[in-house]
Each structure stands twice: as structure tokens, then as C-alpha cells.
Amino acid sequence: MANIVSYTFEQYCDRVTEFHGHLAPGMLVGGYMVDLALHNLPKDILFDVICETPACLPDAIQLLTPCSVGNQWLRVIDVGRYAATFYNKYTGDGIRVYIDIDKLTRWPAIKDWYLKLKPKKQQDRQQIFDQIKEAGTQICGLETIKVSSEFLTRPDKTVAVCPICHESYRSEDGEICPACKEGCLPYRVVAKTSSAGS
Amino acid sequence: MANIVSYTFEQYCDRVTEFHGHLAPGMLVGGYMVDLALHNLPKDILFDVICETPACLPDAIQLLTPCSVGNQWLRVIDVGRYAATFYNKYTGDGIRVYIDIDKLTRWPAIKDWYLKLKPKKQQDRQQIFDQIKEAGTQICGLETIKVSSEFLTRPDKTVAVCPICHESYRSEDGEICPACKEGCLPYRVVAKTSSAGS
């Protein structure tokens, strides 16, 4: 069994269970995708990652690379594709790894799971895992990409205080913060709580 | 020195360095915010989190709770506010923790850092850390919130194959995938690579 980056298969599964909560098929596939990406990236470069889905794959990237959501070397741009782009953070040169659905024909259990061709209850979970282990990186496609220079440059943010919520936000977002302006958050405040700061 | 969830201060700093790459002030503040949130949330509930910034705070949440971006118990809705909402995933009842800028007056180094009132080079990093340790959760505000029932329900996604890129995506997004429809990804494909699947 091939290693997944610096882990044996079993070690990787343990790390997944610990960080992700359970051993999802997407985390296994994601492990092989990251492994393939790192093997096709020049060594000794500083790289950033764009992940095209929030499902599973960001956790494989966070477990196997220095990139995390919070350090912002990993950014999720959710277009719902199971794919990620790894690129030199200074030049933008990089590679994109994705699931090549043409290659899934050889692995019918993976195909049924990945394209949701069968209801979950009719899928054989062990068979999916076995086929993912067997297939490894063989279900992946790889593209050479170039990230736009505008995206590589991150100007220092300046901070403003919103006159409505009285919290700080990026001043480039305008006179009031996006949350107060657009009402884009799915909750309402019921009460201020006095237990803070105790 | 108060603990940060289940870690001593030093243990938490080690975990931060390992996962986040470096000990950022935002990760320390984030640790105290998560600690405060968990102390004000009922025990033994299953909770999800909405984080209002991608900067640092998501990593504190991922280190200190079972919620990660990839398992989707943590979702980042980026409005640029340093705040997060922890809520019962079935009822939507929960709490929101944020930085209360009125409380920063007592901790001028935190205030200068948080509101970027001084250029980075003029800030005393050690003083920022010392004040954050001293302040702990005292710089936080807390609100009782209710997450909308529409947001709590996640219908099973169905999958389509995009006729342009030939990759899978959420069929609810329309006839072609968002990446092909909106061109919202900041890279261009230079070449298909043949080394995949080896």
C-alpha cells in the first residue's frame, strides 16, 4: 500500500478520524489527491492552495500540508467541484488535481458513491474503501495552471469600525460592514449576554 | 494562567505552532474566544459553528472543537468580523462570541494590533501577547442568537456532470457548473498533464 504523503495508510486513517471525526471516503480520495499534487509540485517552494469544495478535501489539505483555512494559505472557493490547485505563491505557477470521471469506470463502487448514482443505503461502504485504496491516485486528473497575478497580491487590509454593530471589519467593504449592509448571516441576535468577560 | 479548553496555555501554543505554522496573536485571542463559547454552551449538545472571518479564528475552532471546514460543522461566512457563532445543530439556539472593542481600552497593545492603529513594525509583539494572556476572555462580548431554520436543514445534494469541464458539481447550481458559468476561479489551465494516474 502506497503511503499518503508522510503517513502510512493506517497512520493517515488515524489522523483523519482524530481531526475530521470519521473516516469518510472523500478524506481517503482527498489524501491521494494531495499526495499526487505534492509529487508534481517542485520541491522547496512556498505554495498556497485553492480548494473548489468545502466537503472533506479541505481537511485532507490541512492534515497533509502546512496550509490551513486560518493561516489563509488554503482558500476555499466553493464551486462544488472536487478539485484543488496548488501553486507557487510568488509566481502563480502550479498544478490542479481533480477527479477524472472517465477513469472511474474501472472502479464502479467509487463511481456510484462519487456521482451519487445509488442511494447511500444501497452502497457497500467497505467496497468503496477497498476500491479507493486499490485505485490510489489513478482516478485523478492533473492540469498545469497559472494563477492570476491579481490574486497573488494581497494588499495590507485596513480596518474600520461599523457604525451599526460597532465591530471591526475591512474598511474596503464600505461605510458599514457586510453583515449589517447585506444581512448575509443566517442568525438573529436574541440578547446581549452578561457572562462575557468574567 | 487559565486553560484554553482542554489545553494548558503552553500546550495550546504548541498545537497552534504545529497546525497554524506560527503563533499569531489572532490564534491566542481565538483560543480564548472558543473557550468562552464552550463555557456558555449547554453540555452534551451537537453544535455547529459559523465563523465570520477566514483569518486565524477558524484554526482555533478546528483545534479546540470537533468542527472542521472539511466536515462542514464549521462554515466560514466571510464578513470580516472577528466573531463566531456556536449553535445547537438541531434547534439553532446558540451564542455568538466577538471582540468587544469598548473593552480594549484597558489593553492598548491589543487595541493597536486589533484595529491596526499602528504600523506592524511599531508594535511590540511580546507586549501584545502579554496583554492577550492577561486579558483572556475579558475582551470578548457574548450574544444569545438563533440560527434560522432554513440554514439548519441541509437537503441531500444531487450531482450533475458539467458539459463543459466534464467534472461533477451540485446539480442545483444549474445546467453548467459555477466555475464554467461564472469564471469565478482565479487561474487558467495551461495544459493537461499526463503524469496523473501513474
CSV table of N, CA and C in Angstrom, one decimal, chain A residues 16-162:
chain,number,residue,atom,x,y,z
A,16,VAL,N,-7.1,11.2,10.2
A,16,VAL,CA,-8.4,11.6,9.7
A,16,VAL,C,-9.5,11.4,10.8
A,17,THR,N,-9.5,10.3,11.4
A,17,THR,CA,-10.5,10.1,12.4
A,17,THR,C,-10.4,11.1,13.5
A,18,GLU,N,-9.2,11.4,13.9
A,18,GLU,CA,-9.0,12.4,15.0
A,18,GLU,C,-9.4,13.8,14.6
A,19,PHE,N,-9.0,14.2,13.4
A,19,PHE,CA,-9.3,15.6,13.0
A,19,PHE,C,-10.7,15.8,12.4
A,20,HIS,N,-11.1,14.9,11.5
A,20,HIS,CA,-12.3,15.0,10.7
A,20,HIS,C,-13.5,14.4,11.4
A,21,GLY,N,-13.2,13.5,12.4
A,21,GLY,CA,-14.3,12.9,13.2
A,21,GLY,C,-14.7,11.5,12.8
A,22,HIS,N,-14.5,11.3,11.5
A,22,HIS,CA,-14.8,9.9,11.0
A,22,HIS,C,-14.1,9.7,9.7
A,23,LEU,N,-14.0,8.4,9.3
A,23,LEU,CA,-13.2,8.1,8.1
A,23,LEU,C,-14.1,8.1,6.8
A,24,ALA,N,-14.2,9.3,6.2
A,24,ALA,CA,-15.1,9.5,5.1
A,24,ALA,C,-14.4,9.1,3.8
A,25,PRO,N,-15.1,8.5,2.8
A,25,PRO,CA,-14.4,8.2,1.5
A,25,PRO,C,-13.7,9.4,0.9
A,26,GLY,N,-14.4,10.5,1.0
A,26,GLY,CA,-13.8,11.8,0.5
A,26,GLY,C,-12.5,12.1,1.1
A,27,MET,N,-12.3,11.8,2.4
A,27,MET,CA,-11.0,12.0,3.0
A,27,MET,C,-9.9,11.1,2.5
A,28,LEU,N,-10.3,9.9,2.2
A,28,LEU,CA,-9.3,9.0,1.6
A,28,LEU,C,-8.9,9.4,0.2
A,29,VAL,N,-9.9,9.7,-0.7
A,29,VAL,CA,-9.7,10.2,-2.0
A,29,VAL,C,-8.8,11.5,-1.9
A,30,GLY,N,-9.2,12.3,-1.0
A,30,GLY,CA,-8.5,13.6,-0.8
A,30,GLY,C,-7.0,13.4,-0.5
A,31,GLY,N,-6.8,12.4,0.4
A,31,GLY,CA,-5.4,12.1,0.7
A,31,GLY,C,-4.5,11.8,-0.5
A,32,TYR,N,-5.1,10.9,-1.4
A,32,TYR,CA,-4.4,10.6,-2.6
A,32,TYR,C,-4.2,11.8,-3.5
A,33,MET,N,-5.2,12.6,-3.5
A,33,MET,CA,-5.1,13.8,-4.4
A,33,MET,C,-4.0,14.7,-3.9
A,34,VAL,N,-3.9,15.0,-2.6
A,34,VAL,CA,-2.9,15.8,-2.1
A,34,VAL,C,-1.5,15.2,-2.4
A,35,ASP,N,-1.4,13.9,-2.2
A,35,ASP,CA,-0.2,13.1,-2.4
A,35,ASP,C,0.3,13.3,-3.9
A,36,LEU,N,-0.7,13.2,-4.8
A,36,LEU,CA,-0.3,13.4,-6.2
A,36,LEU,C,0.1,14.8,-6.5
A,37,ALA,N,-0.6,15.7,-5.9
A,37,ALA,CA,-0.3,17.2,-6.1
A,37,ALA,C,1.2,17.4,-5.6
A,38,LEU,N,1.5,17.0,-4.4
A,38,LEU,CA,2.8,17.3,-3.9
A,38,LEU,C,3.9,16.6,-4.7
A,39,HIS,N,3.6,15.4,-5.2
A,39,HIS,CA,4.6,14.8,-6.1
A,39,HIS,C,4.9,15.5,-7.4
A,40,ASN,N,3.9,16.3,-7.8
A,40,ASN,CA,4.0,17.0,-9.1
A,40,ASN,C,4.3,18.5,-8.9
A,41,LEU,N,4.6,18.9,-7.7
A,41,LEU,CA,5.0,20.3,-7.4
A,41,LEU,C,6.5,20.3,-7.2
A,42,PRO,N,7.1,21.4,-7.7
A,42,PRO,CA,8.6,21.5,-7.4
A,42,PRO,C,8.8,21.5,-5.9
A,43,LYS,N,9.9,20.8,-5.5
A,43,LYS,CA,10.3,20.8,-4.1
A,43,LYS,C,10.8,22.2,-3.7
A,44,ASP,N,10.7,22.5,-2.4
A,44,ASP,CA,11.3,23.7,-1.8
A,44,ASP,C,10.7,25.0,-2.4
A,45,ILE,N,9.4,25.0,-2.7
A,45,ILE,CA,8.8,26.2,-3.0
A,45,ILE,C,7.7,26.5,-1.9
A,46,LEU,N,7.4,27.7,-1.7
A,46,LEU,CA,6.2,28.0,-0.8
A,46,LEU,C,5.0,28.0,-1.7
A,47,PHE,N,4.0,27.2,-1.3
A,47,PHE,CA,2.8,27.1,-2.1
A,47,PHE,C,1.6,27.4,-1.3
A,48,ASP,N,0.6,27.9,-2.0
A,48,ASP,CA,-0.8,28.1,-1.5
A,48,ASP,C,-1.7,27.2,-2.2
A,49,VAL,N,-2.9,27.0,-1.7
A,49,VAL,CA,-3.9,26.1,-2.3
A,49,VAL,C,-5.2,26.8,-2.4
A,50,ILE,N,-5.9,26.6,-3.5
A,50,ILE,CA,-7.3,26.9,-3.7
A,50,ILE,C,-8.1,25.6,-3.8
A,51,CYS,N,-9.0,25.4,-2.9
A,51,CYS,CA,-9.9,24.2,-2.9
A,51,CYS,C,-11.3,24.6,-3.5
A,52,GLU,N,-11.8,23.8,-4.4
A,52,GLU,CA,-13.0,24.1,-5.0
A,52,GLU,C,-14.3,23.6,-4.4
A,53,THR,N,-14.1,22.9,-3.2
A,53,THR,CA,-15.3,22.4,-2.5
A,53,THR,C,-15.0,22.5,-1.0
A,54,PRO,N,-16.0,22.8,-0.2
A,54,PRO,CA,-15.8,22.7,1.3
A,54,PRO,C,-15.9,21.3,1.8
A,55,ALA,N,-16.3,20.3,1.0
A,55,ALA,CA,-16.5,19.0,1.5
A,55,ALA,C,-15.2,18.1,1.6
A,56,CYS,N,-14.9,17.7,2.7
A,56,CYS,CA,-13.8,16.8,3.0
A,56,CYS,C,-12.4,17.3,2.6
A,57,LEU,N,-12.2,17.6,1.3
A,57,LEU,CA,-10.9,17.9,0.7
A,57,LEU,C,-10.1,18.9,1.5
A,58,PRO,N,-10.8,20.0,2.0
A,58,PRO,CA,-10.0,21.0,2.7
A,58,PRO,C,-9.3,20.3,3.9
A,59,ASP,N,-9.9,19.3,4.6
A,59,ASP,CA,-9.3,18.7,5.7
A,59,ASP,C,-8.1,17.8,5.3
A,60,ALA,N,-8.2,17.2,4.2
A,60,ALA,CA,-7.0,16.4,3.7
A,60,ALA,C,-5.9,17.4,3.5
A,61,ILE,N,-6.2,18.5,2.9
A,61,ILE,CA,-5.1,19.5,2.6
A,61,ILE,C,-4.6,20.0,4.0
A,62,GLN,N,-5.4,20.3,4.9
A,62,GLN,CA,-5.0,20.8,6.2
A,62,GLN,C,-4.2,19.8,7.0
A,63,LEU,N,-4.5,18.5,6.8
A,63,LEU,CA,-3.7,17.4,7.5
A,63,LEU,C,-2.4,17.2,6.9
A,64,LEU,N,-2.3,17.4,5.6
A,64,LEU,CA,-1.1,16.9,4.8
A,64,LEU,C,-0.2,18.0,4.3
A,65,THR,N,-0.5,19.2,4.5
A,65,THR,CA,0.3,20.3,4.1
A,65,THR,C,0.3,21.4,5.2
A,66,PRO,N,1.2,22.4,5.0
A,66,PRO,CA,1.2,23.5,6.0
A,66,PRO,C,0.0,24.4,5.9
A,67,CYS,N,-0.8,24.2,4.8
A,67,CYS,CA,-1.8,25.2,4.5
A,67,CYS,C,-3.1,24.9,5.3
A,68,SER,N,-3.6,26.0,6.0
A,68,SER,CA,-4.9,25.8,6.7
A,68,SER,C,-5.8,27.0,6.3
A,69,VAL,N,-7.1,26.8,6.6
A,69,VAL,CA,-8.0,27.9,6.4
A,69,VAL,C,-7.6,29.2,7.2
A,70,GLY,N,-7.3,29.0,8.4
A,70,GLY,CA,-7.0,30.1,9.3
A,70,GLY,C,-5.7,30.8,9.0
A,71,ASN,N,-4.7,30.1,8.4
A,71,ASN,CA,-3.4,30.8,8.0
A,71,ASN,C,-3.6,31.4,6.6
A,72,GLN,N,-4.6,31.0,6.0
A,72,GLN,CA,-5.0,31.6,4.7
A,72,GLN,C,-4.1,31.2,3.5
A,73,TRP,N,-3.3,30.1,3.8
A,73,TRP,CA,-2.6,29.5,2.7
A,73,TRP,C,-3.5,28.6,1.9
A,74,LEU,N,-4.6,28.2,2.5
A,74,LEU,CA,-5.7,27.4,1.9
A,74,LEU,C,-6.9,28.3,1.8
A,75,ARG,N,-7.4,28.5,0.6
A,75,ARG,CA,-8.6,29.2,0.4
A,75,ARG,C,-9.7,28.3,-0.3
A,76,VAL,N,-10.9,28.3,0.3
A,76,VAL,CA,-12.0,27.6,-0.3
A,76,VAL,C,-12.8,28.5,-1.2
A,77,ILE,N,-12.8,28.2,-2.5
A,77,ILE,CA,-13.8,28.9,-3.4
A,77,ILE,C,-14.7,27.9,-3.9
A,78,ASP,N,-15.9,27.9,-3.3
A,78,ASP,CA,-16.9,26.8,-3.4
A,78,ASP,C,-17.6,26.8,-4.8
A,79,VAL,N,-17.1,26.0,-5.7
A,79,VAL,CA,-17.9,25.9,-7.0
A,79,VAL,C,-18.4,24.4,-7.1
A,80,GLY,N,-18.2,23.7,-6.0
A,80,GLY,CA,-18.8,22.3,-5.9
A,80,GLY,C,-18.0,21.3,-6.7
A,81,ARG,N,-16.8,21.6,-7.2
A,81,ARG,CA,-16.0,20.6,-7.9
A,81,ARG,C,-15.0,20.0,-6.9
A,82,TYR,N,-14.8,18.7,-7.0
A,82,TYR,CA,-13.8,18.0,-6.0
A,82,TYR,C,-12.4,18.2,-6.6
A,83,ALA,N,-11.8,19.3,-6.4
A,83,ALA,CA,-10.6,19.7,-7.0
A,83,ALA,C,-9.8,20.7,-6.2
A,84,ALA,N,-8.5,20.7,-6.4
A,84,ALA,CA,-7.7,21.7,-5.7
A,84,ALA,C,-6.5,22.1,-6.5
A,85,THR,N,-6.1,23.3,-6.4
A,85,THR,CA,-5.0,23.9,-7.1
A,85,THR,C,-3.9,24.3,-6.2
A,86,PHE,N,-2.7,23.8,-6.4
A,86,PHE,CA,-1.5,24.0,-5.6
A,86,PHE,C,-0.6,24.9,-6.4
A,87,TYR,N,-0.2,26.0,-5.9
A,87,TYR,CA,0.6,26.9,-6.7
A,87,TYR,C,1.7,27.7,-6.0
A,88,ASN,N,2.8,28.0,-6.7
A,88,ASN,CA,3.8,28.8,-6.1
A,88,ASN,C,3.3,30.2,-5.8
A,89,LYS,N,3.4,30.5,-4.5
A,89,LYS,CA,2.7,31.7,-4.0
A,89,LYS,C,3.2,33.0,-4.6
A,90,TYR,N,4.4,32.9,-5.2
A,90,TYR,CA,5.0,34.2,-5.7
A,90,TYR,C,4.8,34.3,-7.3
A,91,THR,N,4.9,33.1,-8.0
A,91,THR,CA,4.8,33.1,-9.4
A,91,THR,C,3.4,32.8,-9.9
A,92,GLY,N,2.6,32.0,-9.1
A,92,GLY,CA,1.3,31.6,-9.6
A,92,GLY,C,1.4,30.3,-10.4
A,93,ASP,N,2.6,29.8,-10.7
A,93,ASP,CA,2.7,28.5,-11.4
A,93,ASP,C,2.3,27.3,-10.6
A,94,GLY,N,1.5,26.4,-11.1
A,94,GLY,CA,1.1,25.3,-10.2
A,94,GLY,C,0.4,24.2,-11.0
A,95,ILE,N,-0.3,23.4,-10.2
A,95,ILE,CA,-1.0,22.3,-10.8
A,95,ILE,C,-2.4,22.1,-10.1
A,96,ARG,N,-3.3,21.6,-10.9
A,96,ARG,CA,-4.6,21.4,-10.3
A,96,ARG,C,-4.9,19.9,-10.4
A,97,VAL,N,-5.4,19.3,-9.3
A,97,VAL,CA,-5.7,17.9,-9.2
A,97,VAL,C,-7.2,17.8,-9.1
A,98,TYR,N,-7.8,16.9,-9.8
A,98,TYR,CA,-9.3,16.7,-9.8
A,98,TYR,C,-9.6,15.2,-10.0
A,99,ILE,N,-10.9,14.9,-9.8
A,99,ILE,CA,-11.3,13.5,-10.1
A,99,ILE,C,-11.7,13.4,-11.5
A,100,ASP,N,-11.1,12.5,-12.3
A,100,ASP,CA,-11.4,12.4,-13.7
A,100,ASP,C,-12.5,11.3,-13.8
A,101,ILE,N,-13.7,11.7,-14.1
A,101,ILE,CA,-14.8,10.7,-14.0
A,101,ILE,C,-14.7,9.6,-15.1
A,102,ASP,N,-14.0,9.9,-16.2
A,102,ASP,CA,-13.8,8.9,-17.2
A,102,ASP,C,-13.0,7.7,-16.6
A,103,LYS,N,-12.1,8.0,-15.6
A,103,LYS,CA,-11.3,6.9,-15.1
A,103,LYS,C,-12.0,6.1,-14.0
A,104,LEU,N,-13.2,6.5,-13.7
A,104,LEU,CA,-14.0,5.8,-12.6
A,104,LEU,C,-14.6,4.5,-13.1
A,105,THR,N,-14.7,4.3,-14.4
A,105,THR,CA,-15.3,3.2,-15.0
A,105,THR,C,-14.7,1.9,-14.4
A,106,ARG,N,-13.4,1.9,-14.1
A,106,ARG,CA,-12.8,0.7,-13.6
A,106,ARG,C,-13.1,0.4,-12.1
A,107,TRP,N,-13.7,1.4,-11.5
A,107,TRP,CA,-14.0,1.3,-10.0
A,107,TRP,C,-15.4,1.7,-9.8
A,108,PRO,N,-16.3,0.8,-10.1
A,108,PRO,CA,-17.8,1.1,-10.1
A,108,PRO,C,-18.3,1.5,-8.7
A,109,ALA,N,-17.7,1.0,-7.6
A,109,ALA,CA,-18.2,1.4,-6.3
A,109,ALA,C,-17.9,2.9,-6.0
A,110,ILE,N,-16.7,3.3,-6.5
A,110,ILE,CA,-16.3,4.7,-6.3
A,110,ILE,C,-17.2,5.6,-7.2
A,111,LYS,N,-17.5,5.1,-8.4
A,111,LYS,CA,-18.3,5.9,-9.3
A,111,LYS,C,-19.7,6.1,-8.7
A,112,ASP,N,-20.3,5.0,-8.2
A,112,ASP,CA,-21.6,5.1,-7.6
A,112,ASP,C,-21.7,6.0,-6.4
A,113,TRP,N,-20.6,6.0,-5.6
A,113,TRP,CA,-20.5,6.9,-4.5
A,113,TRP,C,-20.3,8.3,-4.9
A,114,TYR,N,-19.3,8.5,-5.8
A,114,TYR,CA,-18.9,9.9,-6.2
A,114,TYR,C,-20.0,10.6,-6.9
A,115,LEU,N,-20.7,9.9,-7.8
A,115,LEU,CA,-21.7,10.6,-8.6
A,115,LEU,C,-23.1,10.4,-8.0
A,116,LYS,N,-23.1,9.8,-6.8
A,116,LYS,CA,-24.4,9.5,-6.1
A,116,LYS,C,-25.4,8.8,-7.1
A,117,LEU,N,-24.9,7.8,-7.7
A,117,LEU,CA,-25.8,7.0,-8.7
A,117,LEU,C,-26.7,6.0,-7.9
A,118,LYS,N,-26.3,5.7,-6.7
A,118,LYS,CA,-27.2,4.8,-5.9
A,118,LYS,C,-27.5,5.5,-4.6
A,119,PRO,N,-28.7,5.3,-4.0
A,119,PRO,CA,-28.9,5.8,-2.6
A,119,PRO,C,-27.9,5.2,-1.7
A,120,LYS,N,-27.5,6.1,-0.7
A,120,LYS,CA,-26.4,5.7,0.3
A,120,LYS,C,-26.6,4.3,0.9
A,121,LYS,N,-27.9,4.0,1.2
A,121,LYS,CA,-28.1,2.7,1.9
A,121,LYS,C,-27.8,1.5,1.0
A,122,GLN,N,-27.9,1.7,-0.3
A,122,GLN,CA,-27.6,0.6,-1.2
A,122,GLN,C,-26.1,0.5,-1.6
A,123,GLN,N,-25.3,1.4,-1.0
A,123,GLN,CA,-23.9,1.4,-1.3
A,123,GLN,C,-23.1,0.5,-0.3
A,124,ASP,N,-22.1,-0.2,-0.7
A,124,ASP,CA,-21.3,-1.0,0.2
A,124,ASP,C,-20.1,-0.2,0.6
A,125,ARG,N,-20.1,0.3,1.8
A,125,ARG,CA,-19.1,1.2,2.3
A,125,ARG,C,-17.7,0.5,2.2
A,126,GLN,N,-17.6,-0.7,2.6
A,126,GLN,CA,-16.3,-1.4,2.6
A,126,GLN,C,-15.7,-1.5,1.2
A,127,GLN,N,-16.6,-1.8,0.3
A,127,GLN,CA,-16.2,-1.9,-1.1
A,127,GLN,C,-15.7,-0.6,-1.7
A,128,ILE,N,-16.4,0.5,-1.3
A,128,ILE,CA,-15.9,1.8,-1.7
A,128,ILE,C,-14.5,2.1,-1.2
A,129,PHE,N,-14.3,1.8,0.1
A,129,PHE,CA,-12.9,2.0,0.7
A,129,PHE,C,-11.9,1.1,0.0
A,130,ASP,N,-12.3,-0.2,-0.2
A,130,ASP,CA,-11.3,-1.1,-0.9
A,130,ASP,C,-10.9,-0.6,-2.3
A,131,GLN,N,-11.9,-0.1,-3.0
A,131,GLN,CA,-11.6,0.4,-4.4
A,131,GLN,C,-10.8,1.7,-4.3
A,132,ILE,N,-11.1,2.5,-3.4
A,132,ILE,CA,-10.3,3.8,-3.2
A,132,ILE,C,-8.8,3.4,-2.9
A,133,LYS,N,-8.6,2.5,-2.0
A,133,LYS,CA,-7.2,2.1,-1.7
A,133,LYS,C,-6.5,1.4,-2.9
A,134,GLU,N,-7.3,0.7,-3.7
A,134,GLU,CA,-6.7,0.0,-4.9
A,134,GLU,C,-6.4,1.0,-5.9
A,135,ALA,N,-7.3,2.0,-6.1
A,135,ALA,CA,-7.2,2.9,-7.2
A,135,ALA,C,-6.1,4.0,-6.9
A,136,GLY,N,-6.0,4.3,-5.6
A,136,GLY,CA,-5.0,5.4,-5.2
A,136,GLY,C,-5.2,6.6,-6.1
A,137,THR,N,-4.1,7.1,-6.7
A,137,THR,CA,-4.1,8.3,-7.5
A,137,THR,C,-4.6,8.1,-8.9
A,138,GLN,N,-4.9,6.8,-9.3
A,138,GLN,CA,-5.3,6.5,-10.7
A,138,GLN,C,-6.6,7.1,-11.1
A,139,ILE,N,-7.4,7.6,-10.2
A,139,ILE,CA,-8.7,8.2,-10.6
A,139,ILE,C,-8.6,9.7,-10.7
A,140,CYS,N,-7.4,10.2,-10.5
A,140,CYS,CA,-7.2,11.7,-10.6
A,140,CYS,C,-6.7,12.1,-11.9
A,141,GLY,N,-7.1,13.4,-12.2
A,141,GLY,CA,-6.5,14.1,-13.4
A,141,GLY,C,-5.7,15.2,-12.9
A,142,LEU,N,-4.8,15.7,-13.8
A,142,LEU,CA,-3.8,16.7,-13.3
A,142,LEU,C,-3.7,17.7,-14.5
A,143,GLU,N,-3.7,19.0,-14.1
A,143,GLU,CA,-3.6,20.1,-15.1
A,143,GLU,C,-2.5,21.0,-14.6
A,144,THR,N,-1.8,21.6,-15.6
A,144,THR,CA,-0.9,22.7,-15.2
A,144,THR,C,-1.7,24.0,-15.3
A,145,ILE,N,-1.5,24.8,-14.3
A,145,ILE,CA,-2.3,26.0,-14.2
A,145,ILE,C,-1.4,27.2,-13.9
A,146,LYS,N,-2.0,28.4,-14.1
A,146,LYS,CA,-1.3,29.6,-13.8
A,146,LYS,C,-2.3,30.5,-13.0
A,147,VAL,N,-2.0,30.8,-11.8
A,147,VAL,CA,-2.9,31.7,-11.0
A,147,VAL,C,-2.6,33.2,-11.4
A,148,SER,N,-3.7,33.9,-11.5
A,148,SER,CA,-3.6,35.3,-12.0
A,148,SER,C,-2.8,36.2,-11.0
A,149,SER,N,-2.0,37.1,-11.5
A,149,SER,CA,-1.1,37.9,-10.6
A,149,SER,C,-2.0,38.8,-9.7
A,150,GLU,N,-3.2,39.2,-10.1
A,150,GLU,CA,-4.0,40.0,-9.2
A,150,GLU,C,-4.4,39.2,-7.9
A,151,PHE,N,-4.6,37.9,-8.1
A,151,PHE,CA,-4.9,37.0,-6.9
A,151,PHE,C,-3.8,36.8,-6.0
A,152,LEU,N,-2.5,36.9,-6.6
A,152,LEU,CA,-1.3,36.6,-5.7
A,152,LEU,C,-1.0,37.8,-4.8
A,153,THR,N,-1.4,39.0,-5.2
A,153,THR,CA,-1.1,40.2,-4.4
A,153,THR,C,-2.1,40.4,-3.4
A,154,ARG,N,-1.7,40.4,-2.1
A,154,ARG,CA,-2.7,40.7,-1.1
A,154,ARG,C,-2.3,42.0,-0.3
A,155,PRO,N,-2.9,43.1,-0.7
A,155,PRO,CA,-2.5,44.3,-0.1
A,155,PRO,C,-2.9,44.3,1.4
A,156,ASP,N,-2.2,45.0,2.2
A,156,ASP,CA,-2.5,45.1,3.6
A,156,ASP,C,-3.9,45.6,3.8
A,157,LYS,N,-4.6,45.0,4.6
A,157,LYS,CA,-6.0,45.4,4.9
A,157,LYS,C,-6.0,46.6,5.9
A,158,THR,N,-6.9,47.5,5.7
A,158,THR,CA,-7.1,48.5,6.8
A,158,THR,C,-8.5,48.2,7.4
A,159,VAL,N,-8.6,48.7,8.7
A,159,VAL,CA,-9.7,48.3,9.5
A,159,VAL,C,-10.6,49.5,9.8
A,160,ALA,N,-11.9,49.3,9.8
A,160,ALA,CA,-12.9,50.3,10.2
A,160,ALA,C,-13.8,49.7,11.2
A,161,VAL,N,-14.5,50.6,12.0
A,161,VAL,CA,-15.4,50.2,13.0
A,161,VAL,C,-16.8,50.5,12.4
A,162,CYS,N,-17.7,49.5,12.3
A,162,CYS,CA,-19.0,49.6,11.8
A,162,CYS,C,-19.9,50.5,12.7
